[in-house]
Amino acid sequence: MSFESSDDEAGARLLKTALQLFASLGYDGTTTDMLAEAAGVTRETVMRAGGRAGLYHAAMQHANDELAEITREALTRVSRDRAGLHALLDAHMDFYFEHPESLFLWSHRALSDAADLTDIEERYSRPIYRLVADAFGGSRLLDLTDEYRMSTNILDWCLRGFVVGGIQKFDGTVSGPSDPHARESFRASMHRLMEAVLPPEAG
């Protein structure tokens, strides 16, 4: 079953449903019957689409493809320096603010969701890291080192925390990406954090 064909409405609906359920409940919390019922298709249709595991891979691939497209587009216009990295960070934040389900998938994964599927990071996460690292390879700002991975992980953790849980204020209220003021305040904090984790300026 093709998920991309406009003629396959059931397939497109099933992929959208799978993305929503896996983002909300995680892979381990989603059953084949839940996928079928929520998408309005038969269990046999789900199995023909690869079953629960196949749909999880399809959902991850879809989210990865969207982010990769945003990243490649941004890389065509940003400079290969600190300012360019900040612009790329903005592009990624804007993407995740509008597509929080992508971060929800990885938040579940961070809690050992779909632990029996061992190639998820290699297939859907690391290629984006490599894409950015390769683009900035000559700048010496980013290299595929443990320090680079730690720096990007710190930024990822903060972004996931904001999109998933928001920012709790002193009065007990919580503001997230839907609040323009909270969004811009978080954006400014992320840029300060990026400066803190980047290598110091040469000279």
mmCIF file with all atom_site columns, C-alpha atoms in Angstrom:
data_model
loop_
_atom_site.group_PDB
_atom_site.id
_atom_site.type_symbol
_atom_site.label_atom_id
_atom_site.label_alt_id
_atom_site.label_comp_id
_atom_site.label_asym_id
_atom_site.label_entity_id
_atom_site.label_seq_id
_atom_site.pdbx_PDB_ins_code
_atom_site.Cartn_x
_atom_site.Cartn_y
_atom_site.Cartn_z
_atom_site.occupancy
_atom_site.B_iso_or_equiv
_atom_site.pdbx_formal_charge
_atom_site.auth_seq_id
_atom_site.auth_comp_id
_atom_site.auth_asym_id
_atom_site.auth_atom_id
_atom_site.pdbx_PDB_model_num
ATOM 1   C CA . MET A 1 1   ? 0.000   0.000  0.000  1.00 0.00 ? 1   MET A CA 1
ATOM 2   C CA . SER A 1 2   ? 1.361   3.416  -0.954 1.00 0.00 ? 2   SER A CA 1
ATOM 3   C CA . PHE A 1 3   ? 1.142   6.191  1.612  1.00 0.00 ? 3   PHE A CA 1
ATOM 4   C CA . GLU A 1 4   ? 2.041   8.923  -0.834 1.00 0.00 ? 4   GLU A CA 1
ATOM 5   C CA . SER A 1 5   ? -0.491  8.322  -3.606 1.00 0.00 ? 5   SER A CA 1
ATOM 6   C CA . SER A 1 6   ? -3.371  10.780 -3.608 1.00 0.00 ? 6   SER A CA 1
ATOM 7   C CA . ASP A 1 7   ? -5.497  7.969  -5.061 1.00 0.00 ? 7   ASP A CA 1
ATOM 8   C CA . ASP A 1 8   ? -5.010  5.886  -1.925 1.00 0.00 ? 8   ASP A CA 1
ATOM 9   C CA . GLU A 1 9   ? -7.129  7.790  0.565  1.00 0.00 ? 9   GLU A CA 1
ATOM 10  C CA . ALA A 1 10  ? -7.247  4.850  2.974  1.00 0.00 ? 10  ALA A CA 1
ATOM 11  C CA . GLY A 1 11  ? -3.451  4.619  2.987  1.00 0.00 ? 11  GLY A CA 1
ATOM 12  C CA . ALA A 1 12  ? -3.029  8.344  3.597  1.00 0.00 ? 12  ALA A CA 1
ATOM 13  C CA . ARG A 1 13  ? -5.624  8.254  6.364  1.00 0.00 ? 13  ARG A CA 1
ATOM 14  C CA . LEU A 1 14  ? -3.935  5.253  7.937  1.00 0.00 ? 14  LEU A CA 1
ATOM 15  C CA . LEU A 1 15  ? -0.540  6.965  7.940  1.00 0.00 ? 15  LEU A CA 1
ATOM 16  C CA . LYS A 1 16  ? -2.010  10.129 9.485  1.00 0.00 ? 16  LYS A CA 1
ATOM 17  C CA . THR A 1 17  ? -3.775  8.056  12.117 1.00 0.00 ? 17  THR A CA 1
ATOM 18  C CA . ALA A 1 18  ? -0.629  6.065  12.876 1.00 0.00 ? 18  ALA A CA 1
ATOM 19  C CA . LEU A 1 19  ? 1.395   9.245  13.319 1.00 0.00 ? 19  LEU A CA 1
ATOM 20  C CA . GLN A 1 20  ? -1.206  10.682 15.692 1.00 0.00 ? 20  GLN A CA 1
ATOM 21  C CA . LEU A 1 21  ? -1.536  7.511  17.767 1.00 0.00 ? 21  LEU A CA 1
ATOM 22  C CA . PHE A 1 22  ? 2.185   6.787  18.008 1.00 0.00 ? 22  PHE A CA 1
ATOM 23  C CA . ALA A 1 23  ? 2.814   10.431 18.935 1.00 0.00 ? 23  ALA A CA 1
ATOM 24  C CA . SER A 1 24  ? 0.109   10.345 21.616 1.00 0.00 ? 24  SER A CA 1
ATOM 25  C CA . LEU A 1 25  ? 0.428   6.825  23.013 1.00 0.00 ? 25  LEU A CA 1
ATOM 26  C CA . GLY A 1 26  ? 3.761   5.573  21.789 1.00 0.00 ? 26  GLY A CA 1
ATOM 27  C CA . TYR A 1 27  ? 4.402   2.408  19.829 1.00 0.00 ? 27  TYR A CA 1
ATOM 28  C CA . ASP A 1 28  ? 3.995   0.176  22.868 1.00 0.00 ? 28  ASP A CA 1
ATOM 29  C CA . GLY A 1 29  ? 0.702   1.795  23.800 1.00 0.00 ? 29  GLY A CA 1
ATOM 30  C CA . THR A 1 30  ? -0.831  1.443  20.330 1.00 0.00 ? 30  THR A CA 1
ATOM 31  C CA . THR A 1 31  ? -2.381  -1.802 19.102 1.00 0.00 ? 31  THR A CA 1
ATOM 32  C CA . THR A 1 32  ? -3.177  -3.013 15.617 1.00 0.00 ? 32  THR A CA 1
ATOM 33  C CA . ASP A 1 33  ? -6.892  -2.902 16.397 1.00 0.00 ? 33  ASP A CA 1
ATOM 34  C CA . MET A 1 34  ? -6.597  0.690  17.607 1.00 0.00 ? 34  MET A CA 1
ATOM 35  C CA . LEU A 1 35  ? -4.922  1.697  14.358 1.00 0.00 ? 35  LEU A CA 1
ATOM 36  C CA . ALA A 1 36  ? -7.630  0.022  12.295 1.00 0.00 ? 36  ALA A CA 1
ATOM 37  C CA . GLU A 1 37  ? -10.530 1.441  14.298 1.00 0.00 ? 37  GLU A CA 1
ATOM 38  C CA . ALA A 1 38  ? -9.159  4.996  14.425 1.00 0.00 ? 38  ALA A CA 1
ATOM 39  C CA . ALA A 1 39  ? -8.423  5.013  10.684 1.00 0.00 ? 39  ALA A CA 1
ATOM 40  C CA . GLY A 1 40  ? -11.747 3.425  9.785  1.00 0.00 ? 40  GLY A CA 1
ATOM 41  C CA . VAL A 1 41  ? -10.125 0.486  7.988  1.00 0.00 ? 41  VAL A CA 1
ATOM 42  C CA . THR A 1 42  ? -10.040 -3.237 8.578  1.00 0.00 ? 42  THR A CA 1
ATOM 43  C CA . ARG A 1 43  ? -7.370  -5.042 10.559 1.00 0.00 ? 43  ARG A CA 1
ATOM 44  C CA . GLU A 1 44  ? -6.381  -6.768 7.312  1.00 0.00 ? 44  GLU A CA 1
ATOM 45  C CA . THR A 1 45  ? -5.706  -3.365 5.731  1.00 0.00 ? 45  THR A CA 1
ATOM 46  C CA . VAL A 1 46  ? -3.367  -2.515 8.593  1.00 0.00 ? 46  VAL A CA 1
ATOM 47  C CA . MET A 1 47  ? -1.533  -5.803 8.150  1.00 0.00 ? 47  MET A CA 1
ATOM 48  C CA . ARG A 1 48  ? -1.181  -5.250 4.401  1.00 0.00 ? 48  ARG A CA 1
ATOM 49  C CA . ALA A 1 49  ? 0.393   -1.866 5.197  1.00 0.00 ? 49  ALA A CA 1
ATOM 50  C CA . GLY A 1 50  ? 3.068   -3.613 7.239  1.00 0.00 ? 50  GLY A CA 1
ATOM 51  C CA . GLY A 1 51  ? 1.253   -3.996 10.510 1.00 0.00 ? 51  GLY A CA 1
ATOM 52  C CA . ARG A 1 52  ? 1.989   -1.956 13.592 1.00 0.00 ? 52  ARG A CA 1
ATOM 53  C CA . ALA A 1 53  ? 5.777   -2.060 13.071 1.00 0.00 ? 53  ALA A CA 1
ATOM 54  C CA . GLY A 1 54  ? 5.499   -1.148 9.404  1.00 0.00 ? 54  GLY A CA 1
ATOM 55  C CA . LEU A 1 55  ? 3.284   1.816  10.193 1.00 0.00 ? 55  LEU A CA 1
ATOM 56  C CA . TYR A 1 56  ? 5.648   2.958  12.930 1.00 0.00 ? 56  TYR A CA 1
ATOM 57  C CA . HIS A 1 57  ? 8.516   2.969  10.457 1.00 0.00 ? 57  HIS A CA 1
ATOM 58  C CA . ALA A 1 58  ? 6.300   4.799  7.953  1.00 0.00 ? 58  ALA A CA 1
ATOM 59  C CA . ALA A 1 59  ? 5.399   7.436  10.543 1.00 0.00 ? 59  ALA A CA 1
ATOM 60  C CA . MET A 1 60  ? 9.047   7.915  11.501 1.00 0.00 ? 60  MET A CA 1
ATOM 61  C CA . GLN A 1 61  ? 10.052  8.098  7.844  1.00 0.00 ? 61  GLN A CA 1
ATOM 62  C CA . HIS A 1 62  ? 7.367   10.687 7.132  1.00 0.00 ? 62  HIS A CA 1
ATOM 63  C CA . ALA A 1 63  ? 8.479   12.885 10.034 1.00 0.00 ? 63  ALA A CA 1
ATOM 64  C CA . ASN A 1 64  ? 12.140  12.450 9.061  1.00 0.00 ? 64  ASN A CA 1
ATOM 65  C CA . ASP A 1 65  ? 11.476  13.316 5.415  1.00 0.00 ? 65  ASP A CA 1
ATOM 66  C CA . GLU A 1 66  ? 9.701   16.531 6.415  1.00 0.00 ? 66  GLU A CA 1
ATOM 67  C CA . LEU A 1 67  ? 12.567  17.589 8.672  1.00 0.00 ? 67  LEU A CA 1
ATOM 68  C CA . ALA A 1 68  ? 15.170  16.627 6.071  1.00 0.00 ? 68  ALA A CA 1
ATOM 69  C CA . GLU A 1 69  ? 13.374  18.777 3.486  1.00 0.00 ? 69  GLU A CA 1
ATOM 70  C CA . ILE A 1 70  ? 13.324  21.751 5.864  1.00 0.00 ? 70  ILE A CA 1
ATOM 71  C CA . THR A 1 71  ? 16.997  21.208 6.670  1.00 0.00 ? 71  THR A CA 1
ATOM 72  C CA . ARG A 1 72  ? 18.107  20.959 3.038  1.00 0.00 ? 72  ARG A CA 1
ATOM 73  C CA . GLU A 1 73  ? 16.136  24.079 2.129  1.00 0.00 ? 73  GLU A CA 1
ATOM 74  C CA . ALA A 1 74  ? 17.677  26.000 5.012  1.00 0.00 ? 74  ALA A CA 1
ATOM 75  C CA . LEU A 1 75  ? 21.169  24.824 4.064  1.00 0.00 ? 75  LEU A CA 1
ATOM 76  C CA . THR A 1 76  ? 20.760  26.379 0.614  1.00 0.00 ? 76  THR A CA 1
ATOM 77  C CA . ARG A 1 77  ? 20.489  29.869 2.144  1.00 0.00 ? 77  ARG A CA 1
ATOM 78  C CA . VAL A 1 78  ? 22.403  29.948 5.429  1.00 0.00 ? 78  VAL A CA 1
ATOM 79  C CA . SER A 1 79  ? 26.059  30.897 5.788  1.00 0.00 ? 79  SER A CA 1
ATOM 80  C CA . ARG A 1 80  ? 28.514  28.317 7.070  1.00 0.00 ? 80  ARG A CA 1
ATOM 81  C CA . ASP A 1 81  ? 29.291  30.161 10.272 1.00 0.00 ? 81  ASP A CA 1
ATOM 82  C CA . ARG A 1 82  ? 27.776  30.831 13.684 1.00 0.00 ? 82  ARG A CA 1
ATOM 83  C CA . ALA A 1 83  ? 25.050  33.022 12.206 1.00 0.00 ? 83  ALA A CA 1
ATOM 84  C CA . GLY A 1 84  ? 24.148  30.229 9.812  1.00 0.00 ? 84  GLY A CA 1
ATOM 85  C CA . LEU A 1 85  ? 23.849  27.746 12.656 1.00 0.00 ? 85  LEU A CA 1
ATOM 86  C CA . HIS A 1 86  ? 21.526  30.106 14.482 1.00 0.00 ? 86  HIS A CA 1
ATOM 87  C CA . ALA A 1 87  ? 19.394  30.468 11.344 1.00 0.00 ? 87  ALA A CA 1
ATOM 88  C CA . LEU A 1 88  ? 19.284  26.683 10.997 1.00 0.00 ? 88  LEU A CA 1
ATOM 89  C CA . LEU A 1 89  ? 18.231  26.388 14.629 1.00 0.00 ? 89  LEU A CA 1
ATOM 90  C CA . ASP A 1 90  ? 15.380  28.806 13.914 1.00 0.00 ? 90  ASP A CA 1
ATOM 91  C CA . ALA A 1 91  ? 14.266  26.699 10.952 1.00 0.00 ? 91  ALA A CA 1
ATOM 92  C CA . HIS A 1 92  ? 14.230  23.557 13.090 1.00 0.00 ? 92  HIS A CA 1
ATOM 93  C CA . MET A 1 93  ? 12.377  25.255 15.930 1.00 0.00 ? 93  MET A CA 1
ATOM 94  C CA . ASP A 1 94  ? 9.760   26.615 13.534 1.00 0.00 ? 94  ASP A CA 1
ATOM 95  C CA . PHE A 1 95  ? 9.295   23.123 12.112 1.00 0.00 ? 95  PHE A CA 1
ATOM 96  C CA . TYR A 1 96  ? 8.808   21.524 15.511 1.00 0.00 ? 96  TYR A CA 1
ATOM 97  C CA . PHE A 1 97  ? 6.508   24.283 16.734 1.00 0.00 ? 97  PHE A CA 1
ATOM 98  C CA . GLU A 1 98  ? 4.218   23.487 13.799 1.00 0.00 ? 98  GLU A CA 1
ATOM 99  C CA . HIS A 1 99  ? 4.774   19.700 13.858 1.00 0.00 ? 99  HIS A CA 1
ATOM 100 C CA . PRO A 1 100 ? 4.940   18.751 17.544 1.00 0.00 ? 100 PRO A CA 1
ATOM 101 C CA . GLU A 1 101 ? 3.969   15.169 16.769 1.00 0.00 ? 101 GLU A CA 1
ATOM 102 C CA . SER A 1 102 ? 7.476   14.615 15.424 1.00 0.00 ? 102 SER A CA 1
ATOM 103 C CA . LEU A 1 103 ? 8.955   15.481 18.817 1.00 0.00 ? 103 LEU A CA 1
ATOM 104 C CA . PHE A 1 104 ? 6.321   13.432 20.631 1.00 0.00 ? 104 PHE A CA 1
ATOM 105 C CA . LEU A 1 105 ? 7.491   10.365 18.701 1.00 0.00 ? 105 LEU A CA 1
ATOM 106 C CA . TRP A 1 106 ? 11.070  10.897 19.886 1.00 0.00 ? 106 TRP A CA 1
ATOM 107 C CA . SER A 1 107 ? 9.964   11.680 23.437 1.00 0.00 ? 107 SER A CA 1
ATOM 108 C CA . HIS A 1 108 ? 8.335   8.255  23.645 1.00 0.00 ? 108 HIS A CA 1
ATOM 109 C CA . ARG A 1 109 ? 11.421  6.715  22.092 1.00 0.00 ? 109 ARG A CA 1
ATOM 110 C CA . ALA A 1 110 ? 13.597  8.307  24.765 1.00 0.00 ? 110 ALA A CA 1
ATOM 111 C CA . LEU A 1 111 ? 11.565  6.345  27.322 1.00 0.00 ? 111 LEU A CA 1
ATOM 112 C CA . SER A 1 112 ? 12.472  3.039  25.601 1.00 0.00 ? 112 SER A CA 1
ATOM 113 C CA . ASP A 1 113 ? 9.348   2.948  23.458 1.00 0.00 ? 113 ASP A CA 1
ATOM 114 C CA . ALA A 1 114 ? 9.551   0.389  20.630 1.00 0.00 ? 114 ALA A CA 1
ATOM 115 C CA . ALA A 1 115 ? 12.656  -1.091 22.223 1.00 0.00 ? 115 ALA A CA 1
ATOM 116 C CA . ASP A 1 116 ? 12.398  -4.165 20.007 1.00 0.00 ? 116 ASP A CA 1
ATOM 117 C CA . LEU A 1 117 ? 12.934  -1.962 16.933 1.00 0.00 ? 117 LEU A CA 1
ATOM 118 C CA . THR A 1 118 ? 16.659  -1.358 17.242 1.00 0.00 ? 118 THR A CA 1
ATOM 119 C CA . ASP A 1 119 ? 17.457  0.608  14.073 1.00 0.00 ? 119 ASP A CA 1
ATOM 120 C CA . ILE A 1 120 ? 15.218  3.641  14.590 1.00 0.00 ? 120 ILE A CA 1
ATOM 121 C CA . GLU A 1 121 ? 17.940  6.150  15.460 1.00 0.00 ? 121 GLU A CA 1
ATOM 122 C CA . GLU A 1 122 ? 20.257  4.996  12.695 1.00 0.00 ? 122 GLU A CA 1
ATOM 123 C CA . ARG A 1 123 ? 17.528  5.253  10.076 1.00 0.00 ? 123 ARG A CA 1
ATOM 124 C CA . TYR A 1 124 ? 15.620  8.351  11.118 1.00 0.00 ? 124 TYR A CA 1
ATOM 125 C CA . SER A 1 125 ? 17.691  10.501 13.457 1.00 0.00 ? 125 SER A CA 1
ATOM 126 C CA . ARG A 1 126 ? 21.383  10.233 12.674 1.00 0.00 ? 126 ARG A CA 1
ATOM 127 C CA . PRO A 1 127 ? 21.025  11.095 8.959  1.00 0.00 ? 127 PRO A CA 1
ATOM 128 C CA . ILE A 1 128 ? 19.877  14.604 9.936  1.00 0.00 ? 128 ILE A CA 1
ATOM 129 C CA . TYR A 1 129 ? 22.862  15.035 12.241 1.00 0.00 ? 129 TYR A CA 1
ATOM 130 C CA . ARG A 1 130 ? 25.177  13.901 9.452  1.00 0.00 ? 130 ARG A CA 1
ATOM 131 C CA . LEU A 1 131 ? 23.515  16.202 6.939  1.00 0.00 ? 131 LEU A CA 1
ATOM 132 C CA . VAL A 1 132 ? 24.163  19.248 9.106  1.00 0.00 ? 132 VAL A CA 1
ATOM 133 C CA . ALA A 1 133 ? 27.643  18.147 10.181 1.00 0.00 ? 133 ALA A CA 1
ATOM 134 C CA . ASP A 1 134 ? 28.670  17.548 6.577  1.00 0.00 ? 134 ASP A CA 1
ATOM 135 C CA . ALA A 1 135 ? 27.352  20.945 5.500  1.00 0.00 ? 135 ALA A CA 1
ATOM 136 C CA . PHE A 1 136 ? 29.353  22.711 8.200  1.00 0.00 ? 136 PHE A CA 1
ATOM 137 C CA . GLY A 1 137 ? 32.356  20.406 8.026  1.00 0.00 ? 137 GLY A CA 1
ATOM 138 C CA . GLY A 1 138 ? 34.733  23.041 6.707  1.00 0.00 ? 138 GLY A CA 1
ATOM 139 C CA . SER A 1 139 ? 33.789  25.563 9.375  1.00 0.00 ? 139 SER A CA 1
ATOM 140 C CA . ARG A 1 140 ? 35.132  23.476 12.258 1.00 0.00 ? 140 ARG A CA 1
ATOM 141 C CA . LEU A 1 141 ? 32.031  24.502 14.200 1.00 0.00 ? 141 LEU A CA 1
ATOM 142 C CA . LEU A 1 142 ? 30.534  21.039 13.943 1.00 0.00 ? 142 LEU A CA 1
ATOM 143 C CA . ASP A 1 143 ? 32.258  17.700 13.725 1.00 0.00 ? 143 ASP A CA 1
ATOM 144 C CA . LEU A 1 144 ? 30.947  14.190 14.258 1.00 0.00 ? 144 LEU A CA 1
ATOM 145 C CA . THR A 1 145 ? 32.508  13.969 17.700 1.00 0.00 ? 145 THR A CA 1
ATOM 146 C CA . ASP A 1 146 ? 31.179  13.147 21.153 1.00 0.00 ? 146 ASP A CA 1
ATOM 147 C CA . GLU A 1 147 ? 31.224  16.861 21.969 1.00 0.00 ? 147 GLU A CA 1
ATOM 148 C CA . TYR A 1 148 ? 29.063  17.649 18.939 1.00 0.00 ? 148 TYR A CA 1
ATOM 149 C CA . ARG A 1 149 ? 26.618  14.909 19.846 1.00 0.00 ? 149 ARG A CA 1
ATOM 150 C CA . MET A 1 150 ? 26.409  16.118 23.433 1.00 0.00 ? 150 MET A CA 1
ATOM 151 C CA . SER A 1 151 ? 25.812  19.705 22.302 1.00 0.00 ? 151 SER A CA 1
ATOM 152 C CA . THR A 1 152 ? 23.043  18.769 19.876 1.00 0.00 ? 152 THR A CA 1
ATOM 153 C CA . ASN A 1 153 ? 21.480  16.427 22.423 1.00 0.00 ? 153 ASN A CA 1
ATOM 154 C CA . ILE A 1 154 ? 21.296  19.253 24.958 1.00 0.00 ? 154 ILE A CA 1
ATOM 155 C CA . LEU A 1 155 ? 19.488  21.432 22.414 1.00 0.00 ? 155 LEU A CA 1
ATOM 156 C CA . ASP A 1 156 ? 17.174  18.541 21.521 1.00 0.00 ? 156 ASP A CA 1
ATOM 157 C CA . TRP A 1 157 ? 16.306  17.879 25.163 1.00 0.00 ? 157 TRP A CA 1
ATOM 158 C CA . CYS A 1 158 ? 15.368  21.510 25.719 1.00 0.00 ? 158 CYS A CA 1
ATOM 159 C CA . LEU A 1 159 ? 13.280  21.660 22.562 1.00 0.00 ? 159 LEU A CA 1
ATOM 160 C CA . ARG A 1 160 ? 11.425  18.470 23.425 1.00 0.00 ? 160 ARG A CA 1
ATOM 161 C CA . GLY A 1 161 ? 10.783  19.700 26.938 1.00 0.00 ? 161 GLY A CA 1
ATOM 162 C CA . PHE A 1 162 ? 9.314   22.973 25.715 1.00 0.00 ? 162 PHE A CA 1
ATOM 163 C CA . VAL A 1 163 ? 7.141   21.466 22.981 1.00 0.00 ? 163 VAL A CA 1
ATOM 164 C CA . VAL A 1 164 ? 5.952   18.507 25.070 1.00 0.00 ? 164 VAL A CA 1
ATOM 165 C CA . GLY A 1 165 ? 5.624   20.099 28.510 1.00 0.00 ? 165 GLY A CA 1
ATOM 166 C CA . GLY A 1 166 ? 5.842   23.855 28.017 1.00 0.00 ? 166 GLY A CA 1
ATOM 167 C CA . ILE A 1 167 ? 7.230   26.333 30.530 1.00 0.00 ? 167 ILE A CA 1
ATOM 168 C CA . GLN A 1 168 ? 5.706   26.471 33.988 1.00 0.00 ? 168 GLN A CA 1
ATOM 169 C CA . LYS A 1 169 ? 5.348   29.998 35.342 1.00 0.00 ? 169 LYS A CA 1
ATOM 170 C CA . PHE A 1 170 ? 5.520   31.046 38.981 1.00 0.00 ? 170 PHE A CA 1
ATOM 171 C CA . ASP A 1 171 ? 1.723   31.328 39.107 1.00 0.00 ? 171 ASP A CA 1
ATOM 172 C CA . GLY A 1 172 ? 1.421   27.663 38.143 1.00 0.00 ? 172 GLY A CA 1
ATOM 173 C CA . THR A 1 173 ? 0.222   28.208 34.587 1.00 0.00 ? 173 THR A CA 1
ATOM 174 C CA . VAL A 1 174 ? 2.004   26.540 31.692 1.00 0.00 ? 174 VAL A CA 1
ATOM 175 C CA . SER A 1 175 ? 2.850   28.180 28.368 1.00 0.00 ? 175 SER A CA 1
ATOM 176 C CA . GLY A 1 176 ? 3.923   26.308 25.277 1.00 0.00 ? 176 GLY A CA 1
ATOM 177 C CA . PRO A 1 177 ? 4.499   26.851 21.565 1.00 0.00 ? 177 PRO A CA 1
ATOM 178 C CA . SER A 1 178 ? 0.929   28.092 21.063 1.00 0.00 ? 178 SER A CA 1
ATOM 179 C CA . ASP A 1 179 ? 1.789   31.168 23.174 1.00 0.00 ? 179 ASP A CA 1
ATOM 180 C CA . PRO A 1 180 ? 3.697   33.635 20.941 1.00 0.00 ? 180 PRO A CA 1
ATOM 181 C CA . HIS A 1 181 ? 5.426   35.287 23.909 1.00 0.00 ? 181 HIS A CA 1
ATOM 182 C CA . ALA A 1 182 ? 6.553   31.949 25.350 1.00 0.00 ? 182 ALA A CA 1
ATOM 183 C CA . ARG A 1 183 ? 7.715   30.843 21.934 1.00 0.00 ? 183 ARG A CA 1
ATOM 184 C CA . GLU A 1 184 ? 9.908   33.897 21.394 1.00 0.00 ? 184 GLU A CA 1
ATOM 185 C CA . SER A 1 185 ? 11.234  33.799 24.950 1.00 0.00 ? 185 SER A CA 1
ATOM 186 C CA . PHE A 1 186 ? 12.181  30.161 24.467 1.00 0.00 ? 186 PHE A CA 1
ATOM 187 C CA . ARG A 1 187 ? 13.732  30.933 21.084 1.00 0.00 ? 187 ARG A CA 1
ATOM 188 C CA . ALA A 1 188 ? 15.974  33.586 22.643 1.00 0.00 ? 188 ALA A CA 1
ATOM 189 C CA . SER A 1 189 ? 17.021  31.174 25.383 1.00 0.00 ? 189 SER A CA 1
ATOM 190 C CA . MET A 1 190 ? 17.866  28.495 22.824 1.00 0.00 ? 190 MET A CA 1
ATOM 191 C CA . HIS A 1 191 ? 20.113  30.892 20.934 1.00 0.00 ? 191 HIS A CA 1
ATOM 192 C CA . ARG A 1 192 ? 21.947  31.771 24.138 1.00 0.00 ? 192 ARG A CA 1
ATOM 193 C CA . LEU A 1 193 ? 22.293  28.076 24.870 1.00 0.00 ? 193 LEU A CA 1
ATOM 194 C CA . MET A 1 194 ? 23.664  27.406 21.398 1.00 0.00 ? 194 MET A CA 1
ATOM 195 C CA . GLU A 1 195 ? 26.349  30.013 21.957 1.00 0.00 ? 195 GLU A CA 1
ATOM 196 C CA . ALA A 1 196 ? 27.226  28.286 25.222 1.00 0.00 ? 196 ALA A CA 1
ATOM 197 C CA . VAL A 1 197 ? 27.699  24.859 23.634 1.00 0.00 ? 197 VAL A CA 1
ATOM 198 C CA . LEU A 1 198 ? 29.471  25.965 20.443 1.00 0.00 ? 198 LEU A CA 1
ATOM 199 C CA . PRO A 1 199 ? 33.274  26.051 20.388 1.00 0.00 ? 199 PRO A CA 1
ATOM 200 C CA . PRO A 1 200 ? 34.685  29.464 21.342 1.00 0.00 ? 200 PRO A CA 1
ATOM 201 C CA . GLU A 1 201 ? 35.532  31.930 18.606 1.00 0.00 ? 201 GLU A CA 1
ATOM 202 C CA . ALA A 1 202 ? 39.028  31.437 17.228 1.00 0.00 ? 202 ALA A CA 1
ATOM 203 C CA . GLY A 1 203 ? 41.613  34.015 18.229 1.00 0.00 ? 203 GLY A CA 1
#
